[in-house]
Short mmCIF file of C-alpha atoms and ligand atoms in Angstrom, two decimals:
data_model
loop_
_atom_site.label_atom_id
_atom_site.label_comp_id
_atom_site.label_asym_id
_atom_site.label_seq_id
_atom_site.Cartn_x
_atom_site.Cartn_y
_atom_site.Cartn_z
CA UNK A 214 46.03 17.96 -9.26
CA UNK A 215 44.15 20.70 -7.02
CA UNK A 216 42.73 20.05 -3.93
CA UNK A 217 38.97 20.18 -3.27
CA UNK A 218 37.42 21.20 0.16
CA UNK A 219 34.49 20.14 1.34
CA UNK A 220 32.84 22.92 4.31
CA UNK A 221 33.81 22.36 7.86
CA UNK A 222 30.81 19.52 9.40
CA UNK A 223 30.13 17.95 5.85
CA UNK A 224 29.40 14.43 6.66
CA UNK A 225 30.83 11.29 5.21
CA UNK A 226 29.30 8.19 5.68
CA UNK A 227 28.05 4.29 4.01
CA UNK A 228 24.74 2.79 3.53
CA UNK A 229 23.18 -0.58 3.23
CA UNK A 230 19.79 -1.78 3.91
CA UNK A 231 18.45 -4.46 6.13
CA UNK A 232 16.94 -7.19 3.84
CA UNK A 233 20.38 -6.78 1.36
CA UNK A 234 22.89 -7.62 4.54
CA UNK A 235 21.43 -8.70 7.65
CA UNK A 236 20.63 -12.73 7.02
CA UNK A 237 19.40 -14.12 9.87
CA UNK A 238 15.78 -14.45 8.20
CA UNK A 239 13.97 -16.44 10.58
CA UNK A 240 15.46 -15.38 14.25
CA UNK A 241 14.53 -14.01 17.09
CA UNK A 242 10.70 -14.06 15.65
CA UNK A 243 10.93 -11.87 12.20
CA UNK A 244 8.25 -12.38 10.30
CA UNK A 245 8.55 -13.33 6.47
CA UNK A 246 8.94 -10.19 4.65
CA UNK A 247 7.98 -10.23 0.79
CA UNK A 248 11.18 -10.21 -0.52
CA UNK A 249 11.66 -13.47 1.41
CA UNK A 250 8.87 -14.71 -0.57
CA UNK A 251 9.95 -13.35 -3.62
CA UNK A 252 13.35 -13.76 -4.02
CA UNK A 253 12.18 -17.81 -3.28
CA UNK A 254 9.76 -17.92 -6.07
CA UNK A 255 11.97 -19.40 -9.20
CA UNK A 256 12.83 -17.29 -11.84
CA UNK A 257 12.60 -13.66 -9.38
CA UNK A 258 16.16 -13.47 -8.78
CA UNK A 259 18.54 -14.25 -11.35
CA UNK A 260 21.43 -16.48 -9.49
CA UNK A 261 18.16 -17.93 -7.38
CA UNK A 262 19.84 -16.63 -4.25
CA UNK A 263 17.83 -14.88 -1.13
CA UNK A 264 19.05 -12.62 2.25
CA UNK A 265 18.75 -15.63 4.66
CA UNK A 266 22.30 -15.05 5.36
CA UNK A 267 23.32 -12.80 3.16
CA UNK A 268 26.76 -10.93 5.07
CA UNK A 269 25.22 -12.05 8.60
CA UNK A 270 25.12 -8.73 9.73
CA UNK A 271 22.34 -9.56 12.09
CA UNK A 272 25.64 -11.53 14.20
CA UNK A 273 28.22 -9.52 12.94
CA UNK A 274 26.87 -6.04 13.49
CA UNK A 275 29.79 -5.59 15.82
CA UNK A 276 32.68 -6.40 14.38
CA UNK A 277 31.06 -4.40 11.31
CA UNK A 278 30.77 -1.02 13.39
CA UNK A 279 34.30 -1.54 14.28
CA UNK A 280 35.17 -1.55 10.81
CA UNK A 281 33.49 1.58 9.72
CA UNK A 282 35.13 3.40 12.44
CA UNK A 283 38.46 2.45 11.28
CA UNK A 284 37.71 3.59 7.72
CA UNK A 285 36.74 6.84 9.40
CA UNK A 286 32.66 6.53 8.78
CA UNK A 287 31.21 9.52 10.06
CA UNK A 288 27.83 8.62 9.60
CA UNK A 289 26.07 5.29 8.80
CA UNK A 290 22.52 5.03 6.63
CA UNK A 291 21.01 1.49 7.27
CA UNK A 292 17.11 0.10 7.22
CA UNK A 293 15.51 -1.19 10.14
CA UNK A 294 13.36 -4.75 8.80
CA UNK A 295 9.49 -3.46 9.38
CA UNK A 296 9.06 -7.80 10.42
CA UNK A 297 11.21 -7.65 12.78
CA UNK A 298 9.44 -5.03 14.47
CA UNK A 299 6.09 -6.27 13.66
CA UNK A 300 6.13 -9.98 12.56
CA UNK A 301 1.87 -9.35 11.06
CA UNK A 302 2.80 -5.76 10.40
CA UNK A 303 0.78 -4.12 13.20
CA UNK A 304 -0.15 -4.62 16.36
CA UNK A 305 2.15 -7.12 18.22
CA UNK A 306 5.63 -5.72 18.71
CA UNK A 307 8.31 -8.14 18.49
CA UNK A 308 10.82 -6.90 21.79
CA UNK A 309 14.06 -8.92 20.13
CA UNK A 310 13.42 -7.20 16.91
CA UNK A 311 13.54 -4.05 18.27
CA UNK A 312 16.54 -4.53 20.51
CA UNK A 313 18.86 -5.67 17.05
CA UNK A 314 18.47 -1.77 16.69
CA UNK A 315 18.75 -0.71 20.01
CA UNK A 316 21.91 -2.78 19.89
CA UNK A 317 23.44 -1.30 17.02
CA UNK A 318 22.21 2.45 17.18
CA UNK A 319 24.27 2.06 20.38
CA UNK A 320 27.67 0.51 18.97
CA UNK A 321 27.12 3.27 16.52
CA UNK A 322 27.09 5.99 19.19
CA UNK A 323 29.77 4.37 20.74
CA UNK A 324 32.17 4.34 17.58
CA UNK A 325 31.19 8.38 17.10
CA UNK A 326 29.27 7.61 14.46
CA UNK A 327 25.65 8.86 13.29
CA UNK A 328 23.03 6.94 12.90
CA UNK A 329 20.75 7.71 9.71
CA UNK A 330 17.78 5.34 10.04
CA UNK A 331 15.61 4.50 6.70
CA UNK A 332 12.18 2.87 7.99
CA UNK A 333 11.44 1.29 4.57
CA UNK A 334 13.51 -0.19 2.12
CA UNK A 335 11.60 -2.81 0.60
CA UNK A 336 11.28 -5.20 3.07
CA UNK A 337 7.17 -4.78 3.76
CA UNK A 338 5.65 -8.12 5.77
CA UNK A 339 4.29 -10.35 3.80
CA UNK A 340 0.91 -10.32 5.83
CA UNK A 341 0.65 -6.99 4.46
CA UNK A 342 1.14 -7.91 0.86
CA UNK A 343 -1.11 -10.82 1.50
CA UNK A 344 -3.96 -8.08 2.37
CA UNK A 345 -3.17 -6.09 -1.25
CA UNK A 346 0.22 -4.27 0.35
CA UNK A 347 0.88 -0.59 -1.09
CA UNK A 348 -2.11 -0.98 -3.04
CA UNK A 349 -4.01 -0.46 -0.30
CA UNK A 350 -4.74 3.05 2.20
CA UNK A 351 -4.43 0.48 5.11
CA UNK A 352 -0.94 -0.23 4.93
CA UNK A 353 0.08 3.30 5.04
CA UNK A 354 -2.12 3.24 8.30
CA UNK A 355 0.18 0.10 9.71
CA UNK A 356 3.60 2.32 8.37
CA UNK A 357 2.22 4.80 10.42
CA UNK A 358 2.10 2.88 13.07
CA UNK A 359 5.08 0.76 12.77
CA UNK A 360 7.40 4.49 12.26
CA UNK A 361 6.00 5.35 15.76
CA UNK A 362 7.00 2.35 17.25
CA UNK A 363 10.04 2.60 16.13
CA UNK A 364 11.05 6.16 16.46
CA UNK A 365 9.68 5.99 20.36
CA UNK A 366 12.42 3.06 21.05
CA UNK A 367 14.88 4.48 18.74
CA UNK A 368 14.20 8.28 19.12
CA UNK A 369 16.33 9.49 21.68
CA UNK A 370 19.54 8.13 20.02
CA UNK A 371 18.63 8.34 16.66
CA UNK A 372 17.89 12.12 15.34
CA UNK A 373 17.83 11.47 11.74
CA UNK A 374 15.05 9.61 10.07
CA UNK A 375 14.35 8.89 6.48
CA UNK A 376 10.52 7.97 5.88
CA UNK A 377 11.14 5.93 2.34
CA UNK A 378 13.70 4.94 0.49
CA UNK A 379 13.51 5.07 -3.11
CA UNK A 380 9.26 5.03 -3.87
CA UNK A 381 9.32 4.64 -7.62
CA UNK A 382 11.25 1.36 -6.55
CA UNK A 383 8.41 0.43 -4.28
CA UNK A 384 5.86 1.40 -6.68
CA UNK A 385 6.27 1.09 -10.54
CA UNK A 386 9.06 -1.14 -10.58
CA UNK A 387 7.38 -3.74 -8.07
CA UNK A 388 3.88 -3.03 -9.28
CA UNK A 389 4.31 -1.96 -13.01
CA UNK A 390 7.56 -3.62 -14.45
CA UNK A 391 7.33 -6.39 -11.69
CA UNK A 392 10.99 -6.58 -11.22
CA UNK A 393 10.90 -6.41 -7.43
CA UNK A 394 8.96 -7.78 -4.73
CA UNK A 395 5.94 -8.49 -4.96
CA UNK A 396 6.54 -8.39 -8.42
CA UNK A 397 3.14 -7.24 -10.11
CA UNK A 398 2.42 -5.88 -13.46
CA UNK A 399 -0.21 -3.53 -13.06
CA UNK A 400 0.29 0.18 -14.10
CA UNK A 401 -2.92 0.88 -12.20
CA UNK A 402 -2.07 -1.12 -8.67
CA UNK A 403 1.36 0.59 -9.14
CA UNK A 404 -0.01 3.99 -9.56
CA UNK A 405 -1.90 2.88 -6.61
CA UNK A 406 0.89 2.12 -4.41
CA UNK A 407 2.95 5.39 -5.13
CA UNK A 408 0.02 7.88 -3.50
CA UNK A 409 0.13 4.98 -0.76
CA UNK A 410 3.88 5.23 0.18
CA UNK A 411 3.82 8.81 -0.80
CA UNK A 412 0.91 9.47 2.34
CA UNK A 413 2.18 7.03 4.54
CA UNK A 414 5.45 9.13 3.98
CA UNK A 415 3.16 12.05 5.45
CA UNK A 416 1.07 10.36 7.78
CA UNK A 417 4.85 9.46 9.63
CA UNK A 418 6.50 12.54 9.80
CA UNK A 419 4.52 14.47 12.63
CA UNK A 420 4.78 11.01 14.20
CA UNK A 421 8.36 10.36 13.98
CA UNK A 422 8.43 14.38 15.33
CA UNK A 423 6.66 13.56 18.22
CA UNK A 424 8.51 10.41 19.08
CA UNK A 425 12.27 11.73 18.83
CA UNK A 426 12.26 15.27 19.94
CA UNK A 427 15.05 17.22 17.74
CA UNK A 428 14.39 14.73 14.95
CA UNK A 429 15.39 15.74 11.35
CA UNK A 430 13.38 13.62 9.13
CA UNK A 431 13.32 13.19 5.23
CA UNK A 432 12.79 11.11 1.84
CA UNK A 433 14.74 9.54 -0.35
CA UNK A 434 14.01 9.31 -4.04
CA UNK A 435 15.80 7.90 -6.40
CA UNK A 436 16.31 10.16 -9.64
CA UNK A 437 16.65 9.16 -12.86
CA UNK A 438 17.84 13.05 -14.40
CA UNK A 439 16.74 12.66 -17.81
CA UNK A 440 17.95 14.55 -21.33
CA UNK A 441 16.43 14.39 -24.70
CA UNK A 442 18.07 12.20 -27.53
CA UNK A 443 17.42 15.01 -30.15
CA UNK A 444 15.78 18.34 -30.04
CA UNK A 445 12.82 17.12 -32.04
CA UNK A 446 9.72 17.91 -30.58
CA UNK A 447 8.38 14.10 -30.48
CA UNK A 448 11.96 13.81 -28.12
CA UNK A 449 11.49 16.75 -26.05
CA UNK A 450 8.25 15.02 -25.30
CA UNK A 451 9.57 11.39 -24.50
CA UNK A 452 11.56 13.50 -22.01
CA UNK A 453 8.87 15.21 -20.35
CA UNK A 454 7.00 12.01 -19.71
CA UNK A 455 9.84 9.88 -18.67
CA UNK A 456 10.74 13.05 -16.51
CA UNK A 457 7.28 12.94 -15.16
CA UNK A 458 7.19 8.99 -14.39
CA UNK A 459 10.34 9.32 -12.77
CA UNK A 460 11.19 12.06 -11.03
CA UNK A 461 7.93 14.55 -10.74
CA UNK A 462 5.41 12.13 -9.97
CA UNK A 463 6.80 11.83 -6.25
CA UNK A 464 8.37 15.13 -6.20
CA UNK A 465 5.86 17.59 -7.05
CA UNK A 466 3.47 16.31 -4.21
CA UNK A 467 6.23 16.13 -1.79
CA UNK A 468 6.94 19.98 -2.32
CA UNK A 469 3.03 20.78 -2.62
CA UNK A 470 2.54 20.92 -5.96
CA UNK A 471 -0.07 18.30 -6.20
CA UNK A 472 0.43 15.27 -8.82
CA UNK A 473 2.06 16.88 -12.21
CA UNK A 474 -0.98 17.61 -14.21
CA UNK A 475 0.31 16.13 -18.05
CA UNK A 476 1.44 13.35 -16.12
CA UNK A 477 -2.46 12.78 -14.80
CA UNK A 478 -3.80 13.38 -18.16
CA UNK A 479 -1.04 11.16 -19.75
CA UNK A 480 -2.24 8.14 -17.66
CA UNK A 481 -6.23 8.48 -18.14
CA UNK A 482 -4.94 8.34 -21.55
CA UNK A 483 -3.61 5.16 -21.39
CA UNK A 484 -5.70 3.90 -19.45
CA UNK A 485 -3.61 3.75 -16.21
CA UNK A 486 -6.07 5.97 -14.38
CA UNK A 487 -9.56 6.47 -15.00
CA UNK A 488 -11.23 8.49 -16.70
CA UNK A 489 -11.86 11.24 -13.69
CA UNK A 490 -8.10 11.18 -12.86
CA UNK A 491 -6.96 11.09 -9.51
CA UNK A 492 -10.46 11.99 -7.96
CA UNK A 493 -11.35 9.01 -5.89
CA UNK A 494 -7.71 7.76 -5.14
CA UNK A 495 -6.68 11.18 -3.67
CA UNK A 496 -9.20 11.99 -0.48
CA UNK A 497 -9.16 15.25 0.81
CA UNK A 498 -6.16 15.81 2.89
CA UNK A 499 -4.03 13.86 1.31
CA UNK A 500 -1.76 16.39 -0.49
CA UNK A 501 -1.62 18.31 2.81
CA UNK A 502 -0.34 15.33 4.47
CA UNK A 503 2.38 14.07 1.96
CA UNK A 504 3.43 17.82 1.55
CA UNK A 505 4.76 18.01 5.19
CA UNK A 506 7.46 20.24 5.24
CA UNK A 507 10.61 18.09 6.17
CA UNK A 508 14.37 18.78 7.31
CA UNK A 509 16.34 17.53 4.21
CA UNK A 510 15.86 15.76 0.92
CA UNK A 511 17.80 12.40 0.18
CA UNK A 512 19.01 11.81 -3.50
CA UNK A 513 20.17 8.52 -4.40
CA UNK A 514 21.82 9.09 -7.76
CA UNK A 515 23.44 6.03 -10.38
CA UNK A 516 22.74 7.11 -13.37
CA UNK A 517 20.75 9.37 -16.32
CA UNK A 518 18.87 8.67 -18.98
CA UNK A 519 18.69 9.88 -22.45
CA UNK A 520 15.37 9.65 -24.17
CA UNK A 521 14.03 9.24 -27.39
CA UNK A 522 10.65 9.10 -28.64
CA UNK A 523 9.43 5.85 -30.15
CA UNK A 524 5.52 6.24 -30.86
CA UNK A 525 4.29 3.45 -33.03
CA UNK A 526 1.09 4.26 -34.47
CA UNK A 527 -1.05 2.02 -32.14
CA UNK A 528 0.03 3.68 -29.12
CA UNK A 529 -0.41 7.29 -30.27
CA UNK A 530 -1.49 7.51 -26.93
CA UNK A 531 1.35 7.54 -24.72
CA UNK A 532 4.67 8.80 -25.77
CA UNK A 533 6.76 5.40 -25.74
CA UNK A 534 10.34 6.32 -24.54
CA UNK A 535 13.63 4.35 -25.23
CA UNK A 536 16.76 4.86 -23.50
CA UNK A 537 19.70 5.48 -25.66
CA UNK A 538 22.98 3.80 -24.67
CA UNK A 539 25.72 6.83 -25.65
CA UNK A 540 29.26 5.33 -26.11
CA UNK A 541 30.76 5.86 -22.55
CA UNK A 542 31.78 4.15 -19.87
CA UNK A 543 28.99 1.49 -17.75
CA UNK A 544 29.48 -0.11 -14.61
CA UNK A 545 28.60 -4.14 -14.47
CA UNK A 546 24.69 -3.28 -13.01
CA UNK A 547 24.73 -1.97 -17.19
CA UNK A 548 24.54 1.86 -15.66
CA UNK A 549 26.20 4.65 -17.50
CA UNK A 550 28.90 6.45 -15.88
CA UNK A 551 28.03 10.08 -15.89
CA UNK A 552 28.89 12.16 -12.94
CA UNK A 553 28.02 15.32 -14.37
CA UNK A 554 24.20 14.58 -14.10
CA UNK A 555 24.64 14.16 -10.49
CA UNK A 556 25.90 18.16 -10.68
CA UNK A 557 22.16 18.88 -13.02
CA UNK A 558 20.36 17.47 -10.32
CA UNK A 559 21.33 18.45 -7.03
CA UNK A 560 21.41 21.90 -8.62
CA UNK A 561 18.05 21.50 -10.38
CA UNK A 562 16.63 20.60 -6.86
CA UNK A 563 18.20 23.36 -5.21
CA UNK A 564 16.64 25.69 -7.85
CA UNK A 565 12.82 24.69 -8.58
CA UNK A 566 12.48 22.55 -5.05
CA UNK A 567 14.64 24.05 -2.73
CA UNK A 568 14.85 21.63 -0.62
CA UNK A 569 16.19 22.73 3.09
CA UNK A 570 19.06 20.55 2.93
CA UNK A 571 20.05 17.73 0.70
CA UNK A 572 22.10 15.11 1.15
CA UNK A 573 23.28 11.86 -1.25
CA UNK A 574 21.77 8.80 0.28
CA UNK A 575 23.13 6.65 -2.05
CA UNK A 576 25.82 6.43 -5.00
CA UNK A 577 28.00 3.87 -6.22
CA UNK A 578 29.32 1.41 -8.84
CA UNK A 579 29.47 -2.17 -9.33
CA UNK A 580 32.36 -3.59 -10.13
CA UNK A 581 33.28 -6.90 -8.86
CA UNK A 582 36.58 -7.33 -8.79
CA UNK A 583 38.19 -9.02 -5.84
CA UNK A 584 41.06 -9.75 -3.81
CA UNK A 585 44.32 -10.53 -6.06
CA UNK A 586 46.86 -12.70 -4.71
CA UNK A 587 48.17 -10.51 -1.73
CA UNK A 588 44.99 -10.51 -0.66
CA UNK A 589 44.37 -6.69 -2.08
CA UNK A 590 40.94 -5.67 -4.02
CA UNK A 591 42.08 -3.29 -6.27
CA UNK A 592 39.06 -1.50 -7.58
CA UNK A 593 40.42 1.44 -9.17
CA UNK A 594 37.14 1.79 -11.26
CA UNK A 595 35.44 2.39 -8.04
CA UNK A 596 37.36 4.72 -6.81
CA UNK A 597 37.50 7.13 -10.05
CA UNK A 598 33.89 6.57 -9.88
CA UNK A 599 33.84 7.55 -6.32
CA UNK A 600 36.00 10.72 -7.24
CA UNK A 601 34.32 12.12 -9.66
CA UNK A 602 31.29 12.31 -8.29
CA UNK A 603 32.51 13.75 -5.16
CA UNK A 604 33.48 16.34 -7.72
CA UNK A 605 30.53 17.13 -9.43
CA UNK A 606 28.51 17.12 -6.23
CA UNK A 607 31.18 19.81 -4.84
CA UNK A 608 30.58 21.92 -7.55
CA UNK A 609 26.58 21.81 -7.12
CA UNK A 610 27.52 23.05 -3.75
CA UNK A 611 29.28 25.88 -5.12
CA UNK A 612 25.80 26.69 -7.27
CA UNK A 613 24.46 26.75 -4.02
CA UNK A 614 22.78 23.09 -3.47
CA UNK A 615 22.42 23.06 0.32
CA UNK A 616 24.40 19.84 0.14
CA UNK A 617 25.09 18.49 4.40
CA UNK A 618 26.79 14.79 3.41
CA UNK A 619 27.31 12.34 1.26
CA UNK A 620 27.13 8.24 1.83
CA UNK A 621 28.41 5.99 -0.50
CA UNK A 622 26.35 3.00 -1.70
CA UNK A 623 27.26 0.36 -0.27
CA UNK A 624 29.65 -0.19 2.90
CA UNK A 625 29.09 -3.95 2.05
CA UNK A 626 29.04 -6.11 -0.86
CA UNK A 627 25.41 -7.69 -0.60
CA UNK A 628 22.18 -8.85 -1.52
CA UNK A 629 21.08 -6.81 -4.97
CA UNK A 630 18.00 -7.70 -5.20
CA UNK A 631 16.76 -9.22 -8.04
CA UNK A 632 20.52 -9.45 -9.53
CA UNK A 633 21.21 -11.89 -6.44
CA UNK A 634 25.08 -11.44 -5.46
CA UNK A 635 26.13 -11.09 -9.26
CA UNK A 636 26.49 -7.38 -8.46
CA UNK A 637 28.79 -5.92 -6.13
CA UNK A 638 28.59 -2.44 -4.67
CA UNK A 639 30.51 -2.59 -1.24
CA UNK A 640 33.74 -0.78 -0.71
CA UNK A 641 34.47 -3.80 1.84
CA UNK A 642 34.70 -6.74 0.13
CA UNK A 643 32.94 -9.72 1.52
CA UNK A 644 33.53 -13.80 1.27
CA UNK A 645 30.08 -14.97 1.22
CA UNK A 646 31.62 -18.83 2.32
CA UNK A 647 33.76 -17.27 5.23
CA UNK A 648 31.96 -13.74 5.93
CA UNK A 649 35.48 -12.11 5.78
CA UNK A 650 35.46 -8.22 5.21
CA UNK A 651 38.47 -7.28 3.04
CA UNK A 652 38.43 -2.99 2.70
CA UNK A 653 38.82 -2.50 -1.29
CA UNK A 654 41.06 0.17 -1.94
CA UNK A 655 38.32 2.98 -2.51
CA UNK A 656 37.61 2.05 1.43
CA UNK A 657 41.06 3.28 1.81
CA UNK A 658 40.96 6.23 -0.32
CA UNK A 659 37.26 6.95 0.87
CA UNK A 660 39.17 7.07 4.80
CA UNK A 661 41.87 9.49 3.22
CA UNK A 662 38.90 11.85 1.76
CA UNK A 663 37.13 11.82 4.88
CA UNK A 664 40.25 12.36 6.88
CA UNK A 665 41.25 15.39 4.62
CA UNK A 666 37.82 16.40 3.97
CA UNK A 667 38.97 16.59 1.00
CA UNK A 668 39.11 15.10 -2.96
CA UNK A 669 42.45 15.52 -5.21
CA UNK A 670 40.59 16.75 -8.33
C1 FCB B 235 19.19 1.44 -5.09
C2 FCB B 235 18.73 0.74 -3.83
C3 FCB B 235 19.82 0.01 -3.10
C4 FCB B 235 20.74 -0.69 -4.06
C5 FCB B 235 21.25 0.26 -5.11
C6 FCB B 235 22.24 -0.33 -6.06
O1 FCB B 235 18.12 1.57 -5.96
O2 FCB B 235 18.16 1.68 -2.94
O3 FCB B 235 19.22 -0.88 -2.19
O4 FCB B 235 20.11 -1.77 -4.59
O5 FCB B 235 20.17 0.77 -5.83
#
């Protein structure tokens, strides 16, 4: 066993996101967001449970803070709920809304620990939706809106701000695969609803700037780092489109490199944008606007993907790729284990982005074991999980990923979307019949690390 250093300031800290722990669905005048609509509509959610209550974090926030300072949090990642803030999504503010966040952002300052807010992760209002949602330019006019009234009452305590979480959630897997809210399956709508979030992502930044002087803001994408199967040509091309779906579709225009052109000519292929391309979705000014230079990049990292090519004659058009399953470990979500791809792509970033600073927004396992009979959640999976990808992000550092922190997904068993509470991510356990909090022992060990600053390798 060596021991790994992290530098001197690196910062440790949790996430979770508002519609996954807060509960408390219909107080204090929230308006109905559309995962409250979805995760009611039979057959969206596969235990056919919702975040009405989920862990009652909207009560508990307290006693929660407390906990994360005794684990030694450094730094805490959560969503603010855009219906709280704006029950029709513009226009009205909702006071009580806002003050949940006032409230917290100030227990967090309190316990010495840094707030990190995200301003969308998933939760959009449902009067939104009802109007076309992402689909349409005007709801990146109400984000726009909505991030400026919340980094005015937020912005002189909180000084980091993340735009999006995660917009190839929001768009193809809620618009194309219709696995999350509002559930659509519509290649075009979804394509649709990424240069949406990806300019409302834009529009916000000046605007979160000007609210919360000193502000650091960012992204978060989720990243998929893909390999090819074989080195056959037909793979190596599977790989470059699932590449392109994934990961450079929201990167490329982020760092000012306008959509990825095979990926345009891919789609008018298929039919998924016509036939002039991007030409009367993308208005002049757009790229400008989504390209604003920003203070750091967040990567929320589970797992790869290895591709192979599977074109079938009738769809000559598109190359059709398949995920292989390769014999290693998988977590209970049915994600591989692979830490080492978390190394490929901080260091990938760091090389063809180059990003200011990075930092991992999100990473984690499922496993849901629970408390044995002395009341102790063993979850040794978690925490070799944990480990090694500590590791591997360490040594992207050393190949000079400008790596600030690191925040482990989740601080809370919760609400996983459309796997209901069958999944559980938390390092703190949690009783959904009692609300108790019992810290698994990667909590523990996570403390240790952050204590040391520091991972036994
Ligand atoms: C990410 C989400 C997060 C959680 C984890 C497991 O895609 O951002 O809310 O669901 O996956």
């Amino acid at each position: 066993m060596t021991t790994v250093h992290f530098p001197k300031g690196f910062l440790w800290g949790t996430a979770t996101s508002s519609y996954q722990i807060e509960g408390a669905a219909q107080e204090d005048g929230r308006g109905e967001s559309i995962w409250d609509r979805f995760s009611k509509t039979p057959g969206k959610v596969e235990d056919g449970t919702n975040g009405d209550v989920a862990c009652d974090h909207y009560h508990r926030y307290r006693d929660d803070v407390a906990l994360m300072k005794r684990l030694g949090m450094q730094a805490y990642r959560f969503s603010v709920a855009w219906p709280r803030v704006l029950p029709t999504g513009r226009g009205r503010v909702n006071p009580a809304g806002l003050d949940f966040y006032k409230r917290l952002v100030d227990a967090l300052l309190e316990a010495g620990i840094e707030p990190f807010v995200t301003l969308y992760h998933w939760d959009l209002p449902q009067v939104l939706q009802d109007e076309g949602g992402w689909t349409q330019r005007s709801t990146a006019e109400a984000f726009t809106e909505y991030a400026d009234v919340v980094a005015r009452a937020l912005g002189d305590r909180v000084k980091n701000w993340i735009t999006h979480n995660e917009p190839w959630c929001t768009s193809l897997l809620s618009h194309e695969k219709g696995i999350h809210a509002p559930g659509l399956k519509d290649f075009r709508a979804a394509l649709l609803a990424s240069h949406h979030v990806l300019l409302s992502h834009g529009w916000a930044v000046p605007v979160i700037r000007a609210a919360s002087p000193g502000a650091q803001v960012g992204i978060t994408l989720n990243f998929s780092p893909a390999e090819a199967a074989s080195p056959s040509a037909a793979d190596y091309d599977a790989f470059r489109h699932y590449d392109g779906y994934f990961n450079r579709w929201f990167l490329d225009p982020l760092y000012g490199r306008h959509y990825p052109a095979d990926m345009v000519a891919d789609y008018v292929r298929a039919g998924h944008l016509p036939p002039e391309g991007l030409a009367t979705l993308v208005r002049p000014g757009d790229l400008e606007a989504i390209a604003a230079p920003c203070d750091f990049l967040g990567v929320n990292y589970y797992n790869r993907a290895v591709i192979r090519s599977d074109r079938v004659p009738e769809s000559e058009n598109l190359p059709r790729t398949v995920h292989l399953a390769p014999p290693s470990e998988w977590t209970e979500m049915g994600w591989e284990v692979h830490a080492d791809s978390l190394r490929r792509i901080l260091t990938r970033l760091h090389l063809v982005y180059a990003p200011a600073r990075l930092y991992v927004t999100e990473n984690g396992a499922s496993f849901s074991v629970g408390p044995d009979a002395e009341g102790r959640v063993r979850d040794d999976r978690r925490l070799a999980y944990l480990r090694e990808h500590f590791l591997a992000a360490r040594k992207a550092m050393e190949a000079g990923a400008p790596l600030a922190g690191y925040f482990v997904w989740s601080f809370l068993d919760n609400f996983e979307w459309d796997r209901g509470y069958s999944q559980r991510f938390g390092i703190v356990w949690v009783d959904y019949k009692t609300q108790q909090r019992i810290p698994k022992d990667s909590a523990l060990w996570y403390r240790d690390v952050i204590a040391a600053n520091a991972v036994e390798g």
